[in-house]
Amino acid sequence: MKILIIGNGIAGQTVAEEIRKNNSDYEINIITKEPYLYYSRIFLPSYLIGEKSLDKLILHSIEWYKNRNISVELNKQIDQIDRVNKKLHVLEDDNWINYDKLVIASGSNARILHFGNPNLKGVFSLRNVADADTIRNYINKNNVKDVLVIGGGLLGIEIGFNLRDLQLNVTICEIAPYLLPRQLDRGTSKLLQKYLESKNLEILCDVAVEKILGDKRVTGIKLKNGMERKFDMIIQQMGIIPEISLAQKSDIQAEKGIIVNEYMQTNDPDIYAVGDCIQFNGRIWGIIPASREQSKLAAKHILKLNPEKYQGTFWNTRLKIAGINLTCLGSPEEEDKEETKLIESVDEEKFLCRKVRIEDNQIKSAILLGPGKDNFFVKNLGKEVDFDEVKKKVYE
Ligand SMILES: Cc1cc2nc3c(=O)[nH]c(=O)nc-3n(C[C@H](O)[C@H](O)[C@H](O)COP(=O)(O)OP(=O)(O)OC[C@H]3O[C@@H](n4cnc5c(N)ncnc54)[C@H](O)[C@@H]3O)c2cc1C
């Protein structure tokens, strides 16, 4: 059996690893258009500011692949799938390689808007090592002082926070009324904003960018409320767009993402899709825990090991900036039911906040801001829990 995997991010990597753990015979080939072996995107904001080197980002050496008899080809882009003859076309070599089972783990791209001025220099987003290198070069060569990050999600905040270390003036703007609207309630968000402002980040919420200004290079922005501001560089972190172009060309069903069933199969049962590129039950994820869960499940299904059906992954995200811990579990924006119980403990002076929602005796969501540990809540998310024990942990 020959398994081909497109993409060497956490999703493609996990499928290969999980198949090999249970089977030593299958041929496993990973093909990726990136020039590096598997690296963690989590560390890109630290790499951007020179805090981490490239070799610290790369998590597996070539020996890791050799020891597992997994072949990996870098700098190779797949641009066509011939589903009838079960083969893939490699753009760079102009050759075809065949497969028995194909796994598409093509990830996602940053969502970019042109704001009326598509060809300006100085507008970026951070998705891979090459982006980080380009942004760093631009900062160094263009005397950049004032930076705007568009998008007050986790990534926008992390990038903005890190860029301060390069002695830049950083503003983060968010179209929603408060930061992290998908993860936080307004109260906790305002507390986080206070913390970020105390660290010299300027935060503008409830503002929409209308136009990016400049002739050849960015010189500033105009907001929908008419206000103009000067900026030397703009970083857009406004979410992701799953990479579905290959699927679309090959009549594999896709909408926002590549549509998969509860075993991660596309409409072609020999083609699976996992990670940021997928859509399941109308939703896309874009977080590592989802990629891992989906990839393990797909590997089991390929191995005919009877996996449980996928039901979606609980949100589990952390903000990784110095001086404050923030873990967000589940979806706090879901409507409360009659039986929903909220346990909360807030100390604004200490930037401390723990809010846990319990429904049907299960932890539905948790916001944990401050120095306390989050293991208990991560472990028990979506599981049946003892109310008094949760209460004890919230007030601990
Ligand atoms: C800066 C940054 C920080 C992040 N921090 C966190 C975090 O703290 N926690 C968290 O949960 N998530 C985080 N994420 C999100 C997380 O990295 C993604 O959810 C994860 O990388 C998805 O993995 P993936 O394997 O599906 O896709 P990707 O990691 O995007 O990998 C897909 C790979 O496929 C390759 N590819 C695509 N098309 C082709 C083709 N046609 N031919 C060959 N190769 C192809 C791409 O080049 C890419 O290398 C972060 C993301 C970024 C960008």
mmCIF file of N, CA and C and ligand atoms in Angstrom, residues 6-13 31-34 39-45 76-79 105-108 126-128 155 158-159 237 243 246 274-277 285-289 291 316-318 320, ligand 1:
data_model
loop_
_atom_site.group_PDB
_atom_site.id
_atom_site.type_symbol
_atom_site.label_atom_id
_atom_site.label_comp_id
_atom_site.label_asym_id
_atom_site.label_seq_id
_atom_site.Cartn_x
_atom_site.Cartn_y
_atom_site.Cartn_z
ATOM 1 N N ILE A 6 0.124 15.146 1.127
ATOM 2 C CA ILE A 6 0.486 16.484 0.620
ATOM 3 C C ILE A 6 0.515 17.434 1.808
ATOM 4 N N GLY A 7 1.721 17.973 2.104
ATOM 5 C CA GLY A 7 1.853 18.920 3.220
ATOM 6 C C GLY A 7 2.563 18.297 4.399
ATOM 7 N N ASN A 8 3.552 19.028 4.916
ATOM 8 C CA ASN A 8 4.350 18.512 6.042
ATOM 9 C C ASN A 8 4.197 19.393 7.274
ATOM 10 N N GLY A 9 2.988 19.923 7.479
ATOM 11 C CA GLY A 9 2.708 20.626 8.727
ATOM 12 C C GLY A 9 2.329 19.593 9.780
ATOM 13 N N ILE A 10 1.765 20.077 10.885
ATOM 14 C CA ILE A 10 1.413 19.167 11.983
ATOM 15 C C ILE A 10 0.451 18.069 11.510
ATOM 16 N N ALA A 11 -0.435 18.388 10.552
ATOM 17 C CA ALA A 11 -1.440 17.409 10.126
ATOM 18 C C ALA A 11 -0.807 16.280 9.307
ATOM 19 N N GLY A 12 -0.070 16.652 8.261
ATOM 20 C CA GLY A 12 0.562 15.638 7.417
ATOM 21 C C GLY A 12 1.549 14.800 8.217
ATOM 22 N N GLN A 13 2.313 15.496 9.036
ATOM 23 C CA GLN A 13 3.305 14.875 9.893
ATOM 24 C C GLN A 13 2.667 13.830 10.835
ATOM 25 N N ILE A 31 5.011 15.018 0.648
ATOM 26 C CA ILE A 31 5.505 15.986 -0.338
ATOM 27 C C ILE A 31 5.064 17.370 0.106
ATOM 28 N N THR A 32 6.000 18.292 0.162
ATOM 29 C CA THR A 32 5.649 19.640 0.605
ATOM 30 C C THR A 32 6.351 20.692 -0.241
ATOM 31 N N LYS A 33 5.688 21.803 -0.423
ATOM 32 C CA LYS A 33 6.343 22.847 -1.233
ATOM 33 C C LYS A 33 7.270 23.714 -0.384
ATOM 34 N N GLU A 34 7.254 23.508 0.929
ATOM 35 C CA GLU A 34 8.155 24.319 1.775
ATOM 36 C C GLU A 34 9.588 23.787 1.709
ATOM 37 N N TYR A 39 8.309 22.163 10.923
ATOM 38 C CA TYR A 39 8.597 23.143 11.982
ATOM 39 C C TYR A 39 7.291 23.643 12.580
ATOM 40 N N SER A 40 7.405 24.170 13.799
ATOM 41 C CA SER A 40 6.203 24.619 14.494
ATOM 42 C C SER A 40 5.939 26.088 14.174
ATOM 43 N N ARG A 41 4.731 26.349 13.705
ATOM 44 C CA ARG A 41 4.361 27.743 13.417
ATOM 45 C C ARG A 41 4.164 28.549 14.704
ATOM 46 N N ILE A 42 3.955 27.829 15.802
ATOM 47 C CA ILE A 42 3.754 28.510 17.088
ATOM 48 C C ILE A 42 4.903 29.468 17.404
ATOM 49 N N PHE A 43 6.116 29.052 17.011
ATOM 50 C CA PHE A 43 7.285 29.854 17.382
ATOM 51 C C PHE A 43 7.616 30.961 16.372
ATOM 52 N N LEU A 44 6.803 31.083 15.328
ATOM 53 C CA LEU A 44 7.129 32.087 14.311
ATOM 54 C C LEU A 44 7.209 33.514 14.856
ATOM 55 N N PRO A 45 6.288 33.912 15.782
ATOM 56 C CA PRO A 45 6.431 35.272 16.314
ATOM 57 C C PRO A 45 7.774 35.487 17.027
ATOM 58 N N LYS A 76 8.551 20.780 -3.359
ATOM 59 C CA LYS A 76 7.785 20.149 -4.446
ATOM 60 C C LYS A 76 6.313 20.488 -4.283
ATOM 61 N N GLN A 77 5.753 21.074 -5.325
ATOM 62 C CA GLN A 77 4.335 21.431 -5.250
ATOM 63 C C GLN A 77 3.494 20.480 -6.106
ATOM 64 N N ILE A 78 2.446 19.964 -5.513
ATOM 65 C CA ILE A 78 1.495 19.139 -6.277
ATOM 66 C C ILE A 78 0.487 20.085 -6.914
ATOM 67 N N ASP A 79 0.343 20.003 -8.230
ATOM 68 C CA ASP A 79 -0.598 20.931 -8.865
ATOM 69 C C ASP A 79 -1.764 20.224 -9.558
ATOM 70 N N ALA A 105 -3.150 17.459 3.251
ATOM 71 C CA ALA A 105 -2.938 18.202 4.503
ATOM 72 C C ALA A 105 -2.316 19.541 4.113
ATOM 73 N N SER A 106 -3.030 20.253 3.239
ATOM 74 C CA SER A 106 -2.455 21.438 2.593
ATOM 75 C C SER A 106 -2.579 22.715 3.419
ATOM 76 N N GLY A 107 -3.162 22.625 4.610
ATOM 77 C CA GLY A 107 -3.142 23.774 5.523
ATOM 78 C C GLY A 107 -4.018 24.932 5.081
ATOM 79 N N SER A 108 -3.548 26.124 5.380
ATOM 80 C CA SER A 108 -4.360 27.316 5.077
ATOM 81 C C SER A 108 -3.441 28.483 4.755
ATOM 82 N N LEU A 126 1.840 36.904 8.627
ATOM 83 C CA LEU A 126 2.828 35.906 9.060
ATOM 84 C C LEU A 126 2.202 34.525 9.031
ATOM 85 N N ARG A 127 2.738 33.673 8.160
ATOM 86 C CA ARG A 127 2.206 32.304 8.066
ATOM 87 C C ARG A 127 3.345 31.281 8.072
ATOM 88 N N ASN A 128 4.492 31.678 7.503
ATOM 89 C CA ASN A 128 5.596 30.703 7.432
ATOM 90 C C ASN A 128 6.953 31.404 7.612
ATOM 91 N N LEU A 155 -3.197 35.544 17.344
ATOM 92 C CA LEU A 155 -1.968 35.725 16.585
ATOM 93 C C LEU A 155 -1.597 37.205 16.437
ATOM 94 N N GLU A 158 -0.100 38.277 19.686
ATOM 95 C CA GLU A 158 1.253 37.735 19.918
ATOM 96 C C GLU A 158 2.293 38.446 19.043
ATOM 97 N N ILE A 159 1.939 38.658 17.790
ATOM 98 C CA ILE A 159 2.896 39.315 16.892
ATOM 99 C C ILE A 159 3.140 40.760 17.346
ATOM 100 N N GLN A 237 -3.527 40.061 10.293
ATOM 101 C CA GLN A 237 -3.788 38.733 10.864
ATOM 102 C C GLN A 237 -5.283 38.654 11.141
ATOM 103 N N GLU A 243 -6.606 26.035 2.371
ATOM 104 C CA GLU A 243 -6.010 25.855 1.034
ATOM 105 C C GLU A 243 -6.765 24.734 0.315
ATOM 106 N N LEU A 246 -6.259 22.857 -4.839
ATOM 107 C CA LEU A 246 -5.969 21.567 -5.456
ATOM 108 C C LEU A 246 -7.222 20.692 -5.481
ATOM 109 N N VAL A 274 -7.125 16.487 6.122
ATOM 110 C CA VAL A 274 -6.985 16.739 7.566
ATOM 111 C C VAL A 274 -6.340 18.104 7.810
ATOM 112 N N GLY A 275 -6.585 18.664 8.994
ATOM 113 C CA GLY A 275 -5.908 19.897 9.394
ATOM 114 C C GLY A 275 -6.654 21.154 8.978
ATOM 115 N N ASP A 276 -5.900 22.232 8.847
ATOM 116 C CA ASP A 276 -6.496 23.544 8.557
ATOM 117 C C ASP A 276 -7.319 23.571 7.267
ATOM 118 N N CYS A 277 -7.027 22.645 6.338
ATOM 119 C CA CYS A 277 -7.699 22.719 5.027
ATOM 120 C C CYS A 277 -9.112 22.158 5.049
ATOM 121 N N TRP A 285 -11.389 24.854 11.527
ATOM 122 C CA TRP A 285 -10.770 25.009 12.850
ATOM 123 C C TRP A 285 -9.558 25.938 12.830
ATOM 124 N N GLY A 286 -8.432 25.473 12.331
ATOM 125 C CA GLY A 286 -7.248 26.337 12.301
ATOM 126 C C GLY A 286 -6.463 26.341 13.599
ATOM 127 N N ILE A 287 -6.588 25.247 14.353
ATOM 128 C CA ILE A 287 -5.778 25.129 15.584
ATOM 129 C C ILE A 287 -5.126 23.741 15.624
ATOM 130 N N ILE A 288 -4.009 23.675 16.333
ATOM 131 C CA ILE A 288 -3.224 22.442 16.358
ATOM 132 C C ILE A 288 -3.983 21.249 16.975
ATOM 133 N N PRO A 289 -4.699 21.431 18.090
ATOM 134 C CA PRO A 289 -5.400 20.258 18.646
ATOM 135 C C PRO A 289 -6.362 19.621 17.638
ATOM 136 N N SER A 291 -6.033 19.675 14.278
ATOM 137 C CA SER A 291 -5.212 18.980 13.273
ATOM 138 C C SER A 291 -4.762 17.623 13.788
ATOM 139 N N ASN A 316 -9.337 24.991 22.034
ATOM 140 C CA ASN A 316 -8.352 24.932 23.108
ATOM 141 C C ASN A 316 -7.179 25.790 22.657
ATOM 142 N N THR A 317 -7.156 27.036 23.100
ATOM 143 C CA THR A 317 -6.117 27.944 22.617
ATOM 144 C C THR A 317 -5.469 28.692 23.782
ATOM 145 N N ARG A 318 -4.226 29.066 23.564
ATOM 146 C CA ARG A 318 -3.498 29.819 24.590
ATOM 147 C C ARG A 318 -2.873 31.053 23.960
ATOM 148 N N LYS A 320 0.291 33.292 23.993
ATOM 149 C CA LYS A 320 1.648 33.075 24.479
ATOM 150 C C LYS A 320 2.437 34.376 24.457
HETATM 151 C C1 LIG B 1 2.335 32.257 13.414
HETATM 152 C C2 LIG B 1 1.359 31.176 13.803
HETATM 153 C C3 LIG B 1 1.205 30.827 15.145
HETATM 154 C C4 LIG B 1 0.291 29.835 15.514
HETATM 155 N N1 LIG B 1 0.142 29.519 16.834
HETATM 156 C C5 LIG B 1 -0.735 28.545 17.178
HETATM 157 C C6 LIG B 1 -0.910 28.162 18.539
HETATM 158 O O1 LIG B 1 -0.260 28.700 19.425
HETATM 159 N N2 LIG B 1 -1.795 27.179 18.851
HETATM 160 C C7 LIG B 1 -2.532 26.553 17.870
HETATM 161 O O2 LIG B 1 -3.320 25.655 18.190
HETATM 162 N N3 LIG B 1 -2.393 26.896 16.569
HETATM 163 C C8 LIG B 1 -1.525 27.865 16.199
HETATM 164 N N4 LIG B 1 -1.393 28.221 14.892
HETATM 165 C C9 LIG B 1 -2.194 27.508 13.885
HETATM 166 C C10 LIG B 1 -1.488 26.201 13.526
HETATM 167 O O3 LIG B 1 -0.157 26.458 13.193
HETATM 168 C C11 LIG B 1 -2.224 25.529 12.375
HETATM 169 O O4 LIG B 1 -3.481 25.134 12.854
HETATM 170 C C12 LIG B 1 -1.436 24.324 11.892
HETATM 171 O O5 LIG B 1 -0.189 24.713 11.369
HETATM 172 C C13 LIG B 1 -2.222 23.580 10.814
HETATM 173 O O6 LIG B 1 -1.461 22.510 10.380
HETATM 174 P P1 LIG B 1 -1.648 21.887 8.940
HETATM 175 O O7 LIG B 1 -0.673 20.773 8.864
HETATM 176 O O8 LIG B 1 -3.068 21.621 8.682
HETATM 177 O O9 LIG B 1 -1.255 23.041 7.906
HETATM 178 P P2 LIG B 1 0.087 23.835 7.680
HETATM 179 O O10 LIG B 1 0.895 23.926 8.913
HETATM 180 O O11 LIG B 1 -0.317 25.092 7.011
HETATM 181 O O12 LIG B 1 0.894 22.929 6.648
HETATM 182 C C14 LIG B 1 0.444 22.717 5.348
HETATM 183 C C15 LIG B 1 1.633 22.522 4.436
HETATM 184 O O13 LIG B 1 1.194 22.067 3.159
HETATM 185 C C16 LIG B 1 1.982 22.673 2.161
HETATM 186 N N5 LIG B 1 1.216 22.636 0.904
HETATM 187 C C17 LIG B 1 0.025 23.249 0.658
HETATM 188 N N6 LIG B 1 -0.381 22.983 -0.593
HETATM 189 C C18 LIG B 1 0.566 22.191 -1.161
HETATM 190 C C19 LIG B 1 0.728 21.608 -2.448
HETATM 191 N N7 LIG B 1 -0.189 21.768 -3.417
HETATM 192 N N8 LIG B 1 1.835 20.867 -2.687
HETATM 193 C C20 LIG B 1 2.766 20.695 -1.719
HETATM 194 N N9 LIG B 1 2.674 21.243 -0.481
HETATM 195 C C21 LIG B 1 1.588 21.966 -0.192
HETATM 196 C C22 LIG B 1 2.195 24.079 2.691
HETATM 197 O O14 LIG B 1 3.300 24.698 2.104
HETATM 198 C C23 LIG B 1 2.403 23.819 4.179
HETATM 199 O O15 LIG B 1 3.742 23.623 4.480
HETATM 200 C C24 LIG B 1 -0.491 29.213 14.505
HETATM 201 C C25 LIG B 1 -0.343 29.564 13.159
HETATM 202 C C26 LIG B 1 0.569 30.543 12.796
HETATM 203 C C27 LIG B 1 0.715 30.921 11.346
#
